[in-house]
PDB file of C-alpha atoms in Angstrom:
ATOM      1  CA  MET A   1      36.303 130.877-110.578  1.00 63.00           C
ATOM      2  CA  THR A   2      33.560 130.429-108.468  1.00 84.00           C
ATOM      3  CA  LYS A   3      33.225 127.012-106.752  1.00 94.00           C
ATOM      4  CA  PHE A   4      29.737 125.235-107.742  1.00 95.00           C
ATOM      5  CA  ILE A   5      29.213 124.616-103.922  1.00 96.00           C
ATOM      6  CA  ASN A   6      28.224 128.255-103.834  1.00 95.00           C
ATOM      7  CA  SER A   7      26.063 128.562-106.961  1.00 96.00           C
ATOM      8  CA  PRO A   8      22.599 129.478-106.783  1.00 96.00           C
ATOM      9  CA  PHE A   9      21.698 125.836-108.031  1.00 97.00           C
ATOM     10  CA  VAL A  10      23.069 124.112-104.892  1.00 97.00           C
ATOM     11  CA  LYS A  11      21.752 126.921-102.576  1.00 97.00           C
ATOM     12  CA  GLU A  12      18.214 126.664-103.934  1.00 96.00           C
ATOM     13  CA  VAL A  13      17.923 122.640-103.377  1.00 97.00           C
ATOM     14  CA  SER A  14      19.686 122.750-100.452  1.00 97.00           C
ATOM     15  CA  LYS A  15      17.265 125.279 -99.030  1.00 96.00           C
ATOM     16  CA  ILE A  16      14.365 123.396-100.596  1.00 96.00           C
ATOM     17  CA  THR A  17      15.014 120.106 -99.213  1.00 97.00           C
ATOM     18  CA  PHE A  18      15.469 121.349 -95.328  1.00 96.00           C
ATOM     19  CA  ARG A  19      11.988 123.183 -95.755  1.00 95.00           C
ATOM     20  CA  LEU A  20      10.565 119.661 -97.260  1.00 96.00           C
ATOM     21  CA  PHE A  21      11.851 118.038 -94.148  1.00 96.00           C
ATOM     22  CA  ALA A  22      10.806 120.872 -91.815  1.00 95.00           C
ATOM     23  CA  HIS A  23       6.960 120.443 -93.369  1.00 95.00           C
ATOM     24  CA  GLY A  24       7.543 116.842 -92.292  1.00 94.00           C
ATOM     25  CA  TRP A  25       7.102 115.299 -95.836  1.00 94.00           C
ATOM     26  CA  ASP A  26      10.659 113.795 -95.980  1.00 92.00           C
ATOM     27  CA  GLU A  27      11.147 111.650 -93.233  1.00 93.00           C
ATOM     28  CA  ARG A  28      14.606 109.634 -92.793  1.00 91.00           C
ATOM     29  CA  ASN A  29      15.981 109.297 -96.260  1.00 88.00           C
ATOM     30  CA  GLY A  30      12.607 109.901 -98.009  1.00 90.00           C
ATOM     31  CA  GLY A  31      12.252 111.998-100.914  1.00 93.00           C
ATOM     32  CA  ASN A  32      14.461 113.099-104.030  1.00 96.00           C
ATOM     33  CA  VAL A  33      14.654 116.151-106.241  1.00 98.00           C
ATOM     34  CA  SER A  34      16.321 116.593-109.690  1.00 98.00           C
ATOM     35  CA  TYR A  35      17.231 119.823-110.995  1.00 98.00           C
ATOM     36  CA  ARG A  36      18.322 120.185-114.811  1.00 98.00           C
ATOM     37  CA  ILE A  37      20.863 122.570-114.995  1.00 98.00           C
ATOM     38  CA  MET A  38      21.634 124.338-118.716  1.00 97.00           C
ATOM     39  CA  PRO A  39      25.399 123.833-119.877  1.00 96.00           C
ATOM     40  CA  GLU A  40      25.913 127.799-120.173  1.00 96.00           C
ATOM     41  CA  GLU A  41      24.894 128.360-116.630  1.00 96.00           C
ATOM     42  CA  LEU A  42      27.682 126.074-115.697  1.00 96.00           C
ATOM     43  CA  ALA A  43      30.507 128.093-117.639  1.00 94.00           C
ATOM     44  CA  ASP A  44      31.791 130.047-114.665  1.00 92.00           C
ATOM     45  CA  TYR A  45      32.372 126.964-112.598  1.00 94.00           C
ATOM     46  CA  GLU A  46      35.926 125.509-113.174  1.00 92.00           C
ATOM     47  CA  ASP A  47      35.400 122.492-110.619  1.00 93.00           C
ATOM     48  CA  VAL A  48      32.424 121.046-112.981  1.00 96.00           C
ATOM     49  CA  LYS A  49      34.635 120.633-115.915  1.00 93.00           C
ATOM     50  CA  LYS A  50      36.326 117.197-115.529  1.00 94.00           C
ATOM     51  CA  ILE A  51      34.468 114.025-114.934  1.00 96.00           C
ATOM     52  CA  LYS A  52      34.767 112.451-111.644  1.00 96.00           C
ATOM     53  CA  ARG A  53      33.567 109.073-112.262  1.00 96.00           C
ATOM     54  CA  ASN A  54      30.903 107.100-114.274  1.00 96.00           C
ATOM     55  CA  ILE A  55      27.952 105.766-112.577  1.00 96.00           C
ATOM     56  CA  PRO A  56      25.575 103.301-114.510  1.00 93.00           C
ATOM     57  CA  ILE A  57      21.756 104.053-114.209  1.00 92.00           C
ATOM     58  CA  ALA A  58      18.784 101.343-114.653  1.00 86.00           C
ATOM     59  CA  PHE A  59      17.228 103.204-117.667  1.00 88.00           C
ATOM     60  CA  ASP A  60      18.252 104.424-121.237  1.00 87.00           C
ATOM     61  CA  GLY A  61      18.406 107.881-121.012  1.00 86.00           C
ATOM     62  CA  LYS A  62      19.967 108.414-124.478  1.00 88.00           C
ATOM     63  CA  ASN A  63      17.419 110.925-125.602  1.00 90.00           C
ATOM     64  CA  LEU A  64      18.502 113.044-122.399  1.00 94.00           C
ATOM     65  CA  ALA A  65      22.093 112.682-123.200  1.00 94.00           C
ATOM     66  CA  GLY A  66      24.387 115.499-122.574  1.00 95.00           C
ATOM     67  CA  MET A  67      21.744 116.960-120.083  1.00 97.00           C
ATOM     68  CA  TYR A  68      22.870 118.045-116.537  1.00 98.00           C
ATOM     69  CA  PHE A  69      21.215 117.488-113.679  1.00 98.00           C
ATOM     70  CA  LEU A  70      21.637 118.314-110.022  1.00 98.00           C
ATOM     71  CA  VAL A  71      20.098 114.999-108.015  1.00 98.00           C
ATOM     72  CA  THR A  72      19.878 114.188-104.376  1.00 98.00           C
ATOM     73  CA  ALA A  73      21.833 110.963-103.447  1.00 97.00           C
ATOM     74  CA  THR A  74      20.335 108.052-102.826  1.00 95.00           C
ATOM     75  CA  GLY A  75      19.798 106.665 -98.733  1.00 94.00           C
ATOM     76  CA  ARG A  76      20.296 110.690 -97.597  1.00 93.00           C
ATOM     77  CA  TYR A  77      18.152 112.450 -95.197  1.00 96.00           C
ATOM     78  CA  PHE A  78      17.013 115.888 -96.569  1.00 95.00           C
ATOM     79  CA  LYS A  79      17.510 117.473 -93.079  1.00 96.00           C
ATOM     80  CA  ASN A  80      21.613 117.039 -93.872  1.00 96.00           C
ATOM     81  CA  ILE A  81      21.897 118.328 -97.447  1.00 97.00           C
ATOM     82  CA  ILE A  82      22.222 122.005 -96.260  1.00 97.00           C
ATOM     83  CA  ASP A  83      24.988 121.221 -94.177  1.00 96.00           C
ATOM     84  CA  PHE A  84      26.683 118.716 -96.358  1.00 97.00           C
ATOM     85  CA  PRO A  85      25.890 119.603-100.127  1.00 97.00           C
ATOM     86  CA  GLU A  86      29.105 118.191-101.703  1.00 97.00           C
ATOM     87  CA  ARG A  87      28.143 114.765-100.109  1.00 97.00           C
ATOM     88  CA  ASP A  88      24.333 114.397-100.567  1.00 97.00           C
ATOM     89  CA  LEU A  89      24.100 116.286-103.729  1.00 98.00           C
ATOM     90  CA  GLY A  90      25.640 115.375-107.456  1.00 98.00           C
ATOM     91  CA  LEU A  91      25.847 117.283-110.914  1.00 98.00           C
ATOM     92  CA  VAL A  92      25.793 114.534-113.144  1.00 98.00           C
ATOM     93  CA  ARG A  93      25.658 114.719-116.887  1.00 97.00           C
ATOM     94  CA  ILE A  94      23.520 111.782-119.033  1.00 96.00           C
ATOM     95  CA  ALA A  95      26.517 109.718-120.834  1.00 95.00           C
ATOM     96  CA  GLU A  96      26.071 109.610-124.451  1.00 93.00           C
ATOM     97  CA  ASP A  97      25.469 105.613-124.042  1.00 90.00           C
ATOM     98  CA  GLY A  98      22.083 106.935-122.096  1.00 90.00           C
ATOM     99  CA  LYS A  99      22.601 104.051-119.646  1.00 92.00           C
ATOM    100  CA  SER A 100      25.161 105.940-117.281  1.00 95.00           C
ATOM    101  CA  VAL A 101      26.140 109.461-116.156  1.00 96.00           C
ATOM    102  CA  ASP A 102      29.175 111.041-115.616  1.00 97.00           C
ATOM    103  CA  LEU A 103      29.586 112.643-112.259  1.00 98.00           C
ATOM    104  CA  MET A 104      30.739 116.112-112.268  1.00 97.00           C
ATOM    105  CA  TRP A 105      30.562 117.539-108.944  1.00 97.00           C
ATOM    106  CA  GLY A 106      29.471 116.250-105.600  1.00 97.00           C
ATOM    107  CA  TYR A 107      28.774 112.474-103.947  1.00 97.00           C
ATOM    108  CA  ASN A 108      32.349 113.082-102.458  1.00 96.00           C
ATOM    109  CA  ASP A 109      32.049 109.835-100.105  1.00 95.00           C
ATOM    110  CA  GLY A 110      31.084 107.669-103.271  1.00 95.00           C
ATOM    111  CA  ALA A 111      27.306 108.009-103.297  1.00 96.00           C
ATOM    112  CA  LYS A 112      25.047 107.621-106.152  1.00 95.00           C
ATOM    113  CA  PRO A 113      21.701 109.357-107.449  1.00 96.00           C
ATOM    114  CA  THR A 114      18.445 108.492-105.858  1.00 95.00           C
ATOM    115  CA  SER A 115      16.945 105.202-106.481  1.00 93.00           C
ATOM    116  CA  GLU A 116      14.366 106.970-108.246  1.00 93.00           C
ATOM    117  CA  PHE A 117      16.500 108.868-110.842  1.00 94.00           C
ATOM    118  CA  PRO A 118      14.984 106.660-113.569  1.00 94.00           C
ATOM    119  CA  THR A 119      11.714 107.540-112.565  1.00 95.00           C
ATOM    120  CA  HIS A 120      12.849 111.507-112.659  1.00 96.00           C
ATOM    121  CA  LEU A 121      14.599 111.009-116.036  1.00 96.00           C
ATOM    122  CA  MET A 122      11.326 109.740-117.387  1.00 96.00           C
ATOM    123  CA  GLY A 123       9.548 112.419-115.836  1.00 96.00           C
ATOM    124  CA  HIS A 124      11.745 115.105-117.443  1.00 97.00           C
ATOM    125  CA  GLN A 125      11.881 113.505-120.812  1.00 95.00           C
ATOM    126  CA  GLU A 126       7.913 113.303-120.672  1.00 96.00           C
ATOM    127  CA  ARG A 127       7.325 117.031-119.391  1.00 97.00           C
ATOM    128  CA  LEU A 128       9.674 118.315-121.953  1.00 96.00           C
ATOM    129  CA  LYS A 129       7.383 117.297-124.596  1.00 96.00           C
ATOM    130  CA  HIS A 130       4.787 119.586-123.341  1.00 96.00           C
ATOM    131  CA  ASP A 131       6.874 122.247-121.601  1.00 95.00           C
ATOM    132  CA  PRO A 132      10.362 123.407-122.979  1.00 95.00           C
ATOM    133  CA  LYS A 133      11.382 125.063-119.949  1.00 96.00           C
ATOM    134  CA  GLN A 134      10.986 122.104-117.719  1.00 97.00           C
ATOM    135  CA  ARG A 135      13.555 121.656-115.243  1.00 97.00           C
ATOM    136  CA  VAL A 136      12.707 120.191-112.049  1.00 98.00           C
ATOM    137  CA  VAL A 137      11.084 116.938-110.358  1.00 98.00           C
ATOM    138  CA  MET A 138      10.382 116.795-106.627  1.00 98.00           C
ATOM    139  CA  HIS A 139       9.026 113.717-104.925  1.00 97.00           C
ATOM    140  CA  CYS A 140       8.125 113.913-101.085  1.00 97.00           C
ATOM    141  CA  HIS A 141       5.418 112.333 -98.645  1.00 97.00           C
ATOM    142  CA  PRO A 142       3.082 115.139 -97.846  1.00 97.00           C
ATOM    143  CA  THR A 143       1.081 113.941 -94.688  1.00 97.00           C
ATOM    144  CA  ASN A 144      -2.474 114.809 -95.264  1.00 97.00           C
ATOM    145  CA  LEU A 145      -2.354 113.553 -99.169  1.00 98.00           C
ATOM    146  CA  ILE A 146      -0.952 110.324 -97.977  1.00 98.00           C
ATOM    147  CA  ALA A 147      -3.662 109.942 -95.248  1.00 97.00           C
ATOM    148  CA  MET A 148      -6.729 110.735 -98.046  1.00 97.00           C
ATOM    149  CA  THR A 149      -5.331 107.934-100.323  1.00 98.00           C
ATOM    150  CA  PHE A 150      -6.182 105.314 -97.694  1.00 97.00           C
ATOM    151  CA  THR A 151     -10.033 106.845 -97.117  1.00 95.00           C
ATOM    152  CA  GLN A 152     -10.669 108.465-100.790  1.00 95.00           C
ATOM    153  CA  LYS A 153     -11.630 106.573-104.327  1.00 95.00           C
ATOM    154  CA  LEU A 154      -8.219 106.707-106.245  1.00 96.00           C
ATOM    155  CA  ASP A 155     -10.296 108.504-108.831  1.00 97.00           C
ATOM    156  CA  GLU A 156      -8.565 111.356-110.575  1.00 98.00           C
ATOM    157  CA  LYS A 157     -11.763 113.314-111.377  1.00 97.00           C
ATOM    158  CA  GLU A 158     -13.228 113.036-107.642  1.00 97.00           C
ATOM    159  CA  LEU A 159      -9.960 114.034-105.787  1.00 98.00           C
ATOM    160  CA  THR A 160      -9.343 116.708-108.353  1.00 98.00           C
ATOM    161  CA  ARG A 161     -12.820 118.031-107.527  1.00 97.00           C
ATOM    162  CA  ILE A 162     -12.303 117.818-103.874  1.00 97.00           C
ATOM    163  CA  PHE A 163      -8.826 119.643-103.886  1.00 98.00           C
ATOM    164  CA  TRP A 164     -10.406 122.548-106.325  1.00 98.00           C
ATOM    165  CA  LYS A 165     -13.295 123.149-103.711  1.00 97.00           C
ATOM    166  CA  MET A 166     -11.056 123.317-100.679  1.00 97.00           C
ATOM    167  CA  GLN A 167      -9.514 126.622-101.575  1.00 97.00           C
ATOM    168  CA  THR A 168     -10.030 129.330-104.097  1.00 96.00           C
ATOM    169  CA  GLU A 169      -6.114 128.863-105.057  1.00 96.00           C
ATOM    170  CA  SER A 170      -6.138 125.447-106.031  1.00 97.00           C
ATOM    171  CA  LEU A 171      -7.926 125.559-109.457  1.00 97.00           C
ATOM    172  CA  VAL A 172      -5.527 128.472-110.342  1.00 97.00           C
ATOM    173  CA  VAL A 173      -2.436 126.602-109.319  1.00 97.00           C
ATOM    174  CA  PHE A 174      -3.312 123.229-111.028  1.00 98.00           C
ATOM    175  CA  PRO A 175      -6.305 123.688-113.310  1.00 98.00           C
ATOM    176  CA  GLU A 176      -5.402 120.142-114.884  1.00 98.00           C
ATOM    177  CA  GLY A 177      -5.871 118.501-111.829  1.00 98.00           C
ATOM    178  CA  VAL A 178      -4.078 115.814-110.473  1.00 98.00           C
ATOM    179  CA  GLY A 179      -2.852 112.382-111.763  1.00 98.00           C
ATOM    180  CA  ILE A 180      -3.063 109.279-109.605  1.00 98.00           C
ATOM    181  CA  ILE A 181      -1.526 105.898-110.581  1.00 98.00           C
ATOM    182  CA  PRO A 182      -2.252 102.316-108.684  1.00 96.00           C
ATOM    183  CA  TRP A 183       0.238 101.535-105.739  1.00 96.00           C
ATOM    184  CA  MET A 184       3.620 100.078-107.015  1.00 94.00           C
ATOM    185  CA  VAL A 185       6.850  99.239-105.803  1.00 94.00           C
ATOM    186  CA  PRO A 186       8.815 102.288-105.760  1.00 91.00           C
ATOM    187  CA  GLY A 187      12.554 102.459-107.682  1.00 88.00           C
ATOM    188  CA  THR A 188      11.415 100.373-110.607  1.00 91.00           C
ATOM    189  CA  ILE A 189      11.270 101.123-114.354  1.00 92.00           C
ATOM    190  CA  ASP A 190       7.506 100.027-113.818  1.00 94.00           C
ATOM    191  CA  ILE A 191       6.638 102.634-111.612  1.00 95.00           C
ATOM    192  CA  GLY A 192       8.661 105.283-113.687  1.00 94.00           C
ATOM    193  CA  LYS A 193       6.979 104.168-116.601  1.00 95.00           C
ATOM    194  CA  ALA A 194       3.365 105.026-114.984  1.00 97.00           C
ATOM    195  CA  THR A 195       4.458 108.023-113.587  1.00 97.00           C
ATOM    196  CA  ALA A 196       5.732 109.595-116.948  1.00 96.00           C
ATOM    197  CA  SER A 197       2.435 108.421-118.551  1.00 97.00           C
ATOM    198  CA  LYS A 198       0.610 110.473-116.319  1.00 98.00           C
ATOM    199  CA  LEU A 199       2.782 113.455-116.543  1.00 97.00           C
ATOM    200  CA  ALA A 200       1.755 113.788-120.512  1.00 96.00           C
ATOM    201  CA  ASN A 201      -1.432 115.310-118.961  1.00 96.00           C
ATOM    202  CA  TYR A 202      -0.600 116.436-115.589  1.00 98.00           C
ATOM    203  CA  ARG A 203       2.158 118.125-113.646  1.00 98.00           C
ATOM    204  CA  SER A 204       1.659 116.037-110.576  1.00 98.00           C
ATOM    205  CA  VAL A 205       1.005 112.256-109.947  1.00 98.00           C
ATOM    206  CA  ILE A 206       0.271 111.067-106.521  1.00 98.00           C
ATOM    207  CA  TRP A 207       1.650 107.513-105.696  1.00 98.00           C
ATOM    208  CA  PRO A 208      -1.256 106.456-103.380  1.00 98.00           C
ATOM    209  CA  HIS A 209       0.199 105.349 -99.494  1.00 97.00           C
ATOM    210  CA  HIS A 210       3.654 106.803-100.671  1.00 97.00           C
ATOM    211  CA  GLY A 211       3.423 110.344-101.654  1.00 97.00           C
ATOM    212  CA  ILE A 212       3.423 112.597-104.977  1.00 98.00           C
ATOM    213  CA  PHE A 213       5.654 113.810-107.687  1.00 97.00           C
ATOM    214  CA  GLY A 214       5.312 117.262-108.708  1.00 98.00           C
ATOM    215  CA  THR A 215       6.888 118.951-111.776  1.00 98.00           C
ATOM    216  CA  GLY A 216       7.874 122.464-113.077  1.00 97.00           C
ATOM    217  CA  GLU A 217      10.053 125.304-114.481  1.00 97.00           C
ATOM    218  CA  THR A 218      11.624 126.206-111.302  1.00 97.00           C
ATOM    219  CA  ILE A 219      12.222 124.672-107.793  1.00 97.00           C
ATOM    220  CA  ASP A 220       9.416 127.323-106.570  1.00 96.00           C
ATOM    221  CA  GLU A 221       7.142 126.330-109.117  1.00 97.00           C
ATOM    222  CA  ALA A 222       7.099 122.492-108.116  1.00 98.00           C
ATOM    223  CA  PHE A 223       7.390 123.121-104.649  1.00 97.00           C
ATOM    224  CA  GLY A 224       4.438 125.626-104.567  1.00 97.00           C
ATOM    225  CA  LEU A 225       2.360 123.124-106.509  1.00 98.00           C
ATOM    226  CA  ILE A 226       2.812 119.971-103.882  1.00 98.00           C
ATOM    227  CA  GLU A 227       2.361 122.485-101.264  1.00 98.00           C
ATOM    228  CA  THR A 228      -1.044 123.802-102.552  1.00 98.00           C
ATOM    229  CA  ILE A 229      -2.076 120.226-102.869  1.00 98.00           C
ATOM    230  CA  GLU A 230      -1.311 119.121 -99.692  1.00 98.00           C
ATOM    231  CA  LYS A 231      -2.696 122.461 -98.294  1.00 98.00           C
ATOM    232  CA  ALA A 232      -6.066 121.303 -99.737  1.00 98.00           C
ATOM    233  CA  ALA A 233      -5.607 118.032 -98.274  1.00 98.00           C
ATOM    234  CA  GLN A 234      -5.259 119.467 -95.057  1.00 98.00           C
ATOM    235  CA  ILE A 235      -8.151 121.537 -95.151  1.00 97.00           C
ATOM    236  CA  TRP A 236     -10.426 118.694 -96.071  1.00 97.00           C
ATOM    237  CA  THR A 237      -8.610 116.657 -93.211  1.00 97.00           C
ATOM    238  CA  ILE A 238      -9.494 119.479 -90.659  1.00 96.00           C
ATOM    239  CA  ILE A 239     -13.490 119.589 -91.977  1.00 96.00           C
ATOM    240  CA  GLN A 240     -13.383 115.651 -91.228  1.00 94.00           C
ATOM    241  CA  MET A 241     -12.267 116.339 -87.992  1.00 94.00           C
ATOM    242  CA  GLN A 242     -14.939 119.196 -87.633  1.00 93.00           C
ATOM    243  CA  GLY A 243     -17.843 116.593 -88.241  1.00 92.00           C
ATOM    244  CA  GLY A 244     -17.336 116.543 -92.143  1.00 84.00           C
ATOM    245  CA  LYS A 245     -20.620 118.646 -92.715  1.00 88.00           C
ATOM    246  CA  ILE A 246     -20.168 120.926 -95.256  1.00 87.00           C
ATOM    247  CA  GLU A 247     -22.769 124.015 -95.178  1.00 86.00           C
ATOM    248  CA  GLN A 248     -21.114 125.964 -98.024  1.00 90.00           C
ATOM    249  CA  THR A 249     -18.646 125.270-100.696  1.00 93.00           C
ATOM    250  CA  ILE A 250     -17.289 126.749-103.925  1.00 94.00           C
ATOM    251  CA  THR A 251     -19.645 125.923-106.779  1.00 95.00           C
ATOM    252  CA  ASP A 252     -18.938 124.703-110.060  1.00 95.00           C
ATOM    253  CA  GLN A 253     -20.080 128.029-111.586  1.00 95.00           C
ATOM    254  CA  GLY A 254     -17.621 129.621-109.142  1.00 96.00           C
ATOM    255  CA  LEU A 255     -14.905 127.395-110.274  1.00 95.00           C
ATOM    256  CA  LYS A 256     -15.762 128.340-114.144  1.00 96.00           C
ATOM    257  CA  ASP A 257     -15.917 131.856-113.238  1.00 96.00           C
ATOM    258  CA  LEU A 258     -12.791 131.649-111.356  1.00 95.00           C
ATOM    259  CA  ALA A 259     -11.066 129.778-114.351  1.00 96.00           C
ATOM    260  CA  ASP A 260     -12.150 132.721-116.570  1.00 96.00           C
ATOM    261  CA  SER A 261     -10.808 135.558-114.328  1.00 96.00           C
ATOM    262  CA  PHE A 262      -7.291 133.850-114.209  1.00 96.00           C
ATOM    263  CA  GLY A 263      -7.019 132.657-117.617  1.00 96.00           C
ATOM    264  CA  VAL A 264      -6.848 128.742-116.974  1.00 96.00           C
ATOM    265  CA  THR A 265      -8.475 125.861-118.358  1.00 96.00           C
ATOM    266  CA  PRO A 266      -9.861 123.197-115.989  1.00 97.00           C
ATOM    267  CA  HIS A 267      -9.473 119.736-116.932  1.00 97.00           C
ATOM    268  CA  GLU A 268     -11.948 118.999-119.604  1.00 95.00           C
ATOM    269  CA  GLY A 269     -15.202 117.287-117.973  1.00 95.00           C
ATOM    270  CA  TYR A 270     -14.326 117.867-114.606  1.00 96.00           C
ATOM    271  CA  LEU A 271     -16.968 120.446-113.974  1.00 94.00           C
ATOM    272  CA  ASN A 272     -20.666 120.094-114.329  1.00 85.00           C
TER     273      ASN A 272
END
């Protein structure tokens, strides 16, 4: 039987967490990722069949009972996961009571899931209502995006329109726009509920002065969503460094034509 450490799931998360670190979006122990794994995808891995230990969580995830998630550990550095995946990652199964998880693999030095795991679970729970293929929640700290939350109004329509006009790809990648919550203390049930409520309408949610939550059906989709938003924020930042005067831009009609061409539907009311 193949060892789970050699699975594509561990390799994907190890690779993407290192790239998030390399981008400068996950300093120290910042950031977290959860990846929903289907039971049938675990059939060939003998070392995930027995429960290693049970870990309480500060959330009632009874609606997700029996689901498996590969989750980054709390307090760990993303730069190290690629070298120590069995220490800094864990495969957990939501227990029947919903208030704990069964550790099936990983966390081999006694670690626990990220402190944001309840927020991840609330996010998965909400996105699954809208997309049954939802599998990934990714949180990181993109530099230019965070900077914009200090200087721009925290208005979903206004920020979305800025991002859409910064590059042709933005509208195509996130036609629904970006969600925003007020600044809140991380690692709490309250911030999890606020984030999940936004994920009913958006696949990404900005945490002002902190970072972003991105979701998707695959690791690449969630990463690419965040990457595109941060690229738009970077372009806006460079424009400000060049004096901030915009001589030409993508018009609203251009955005409508773009949406028609790519078969996407922009957030209602965001285009004039």
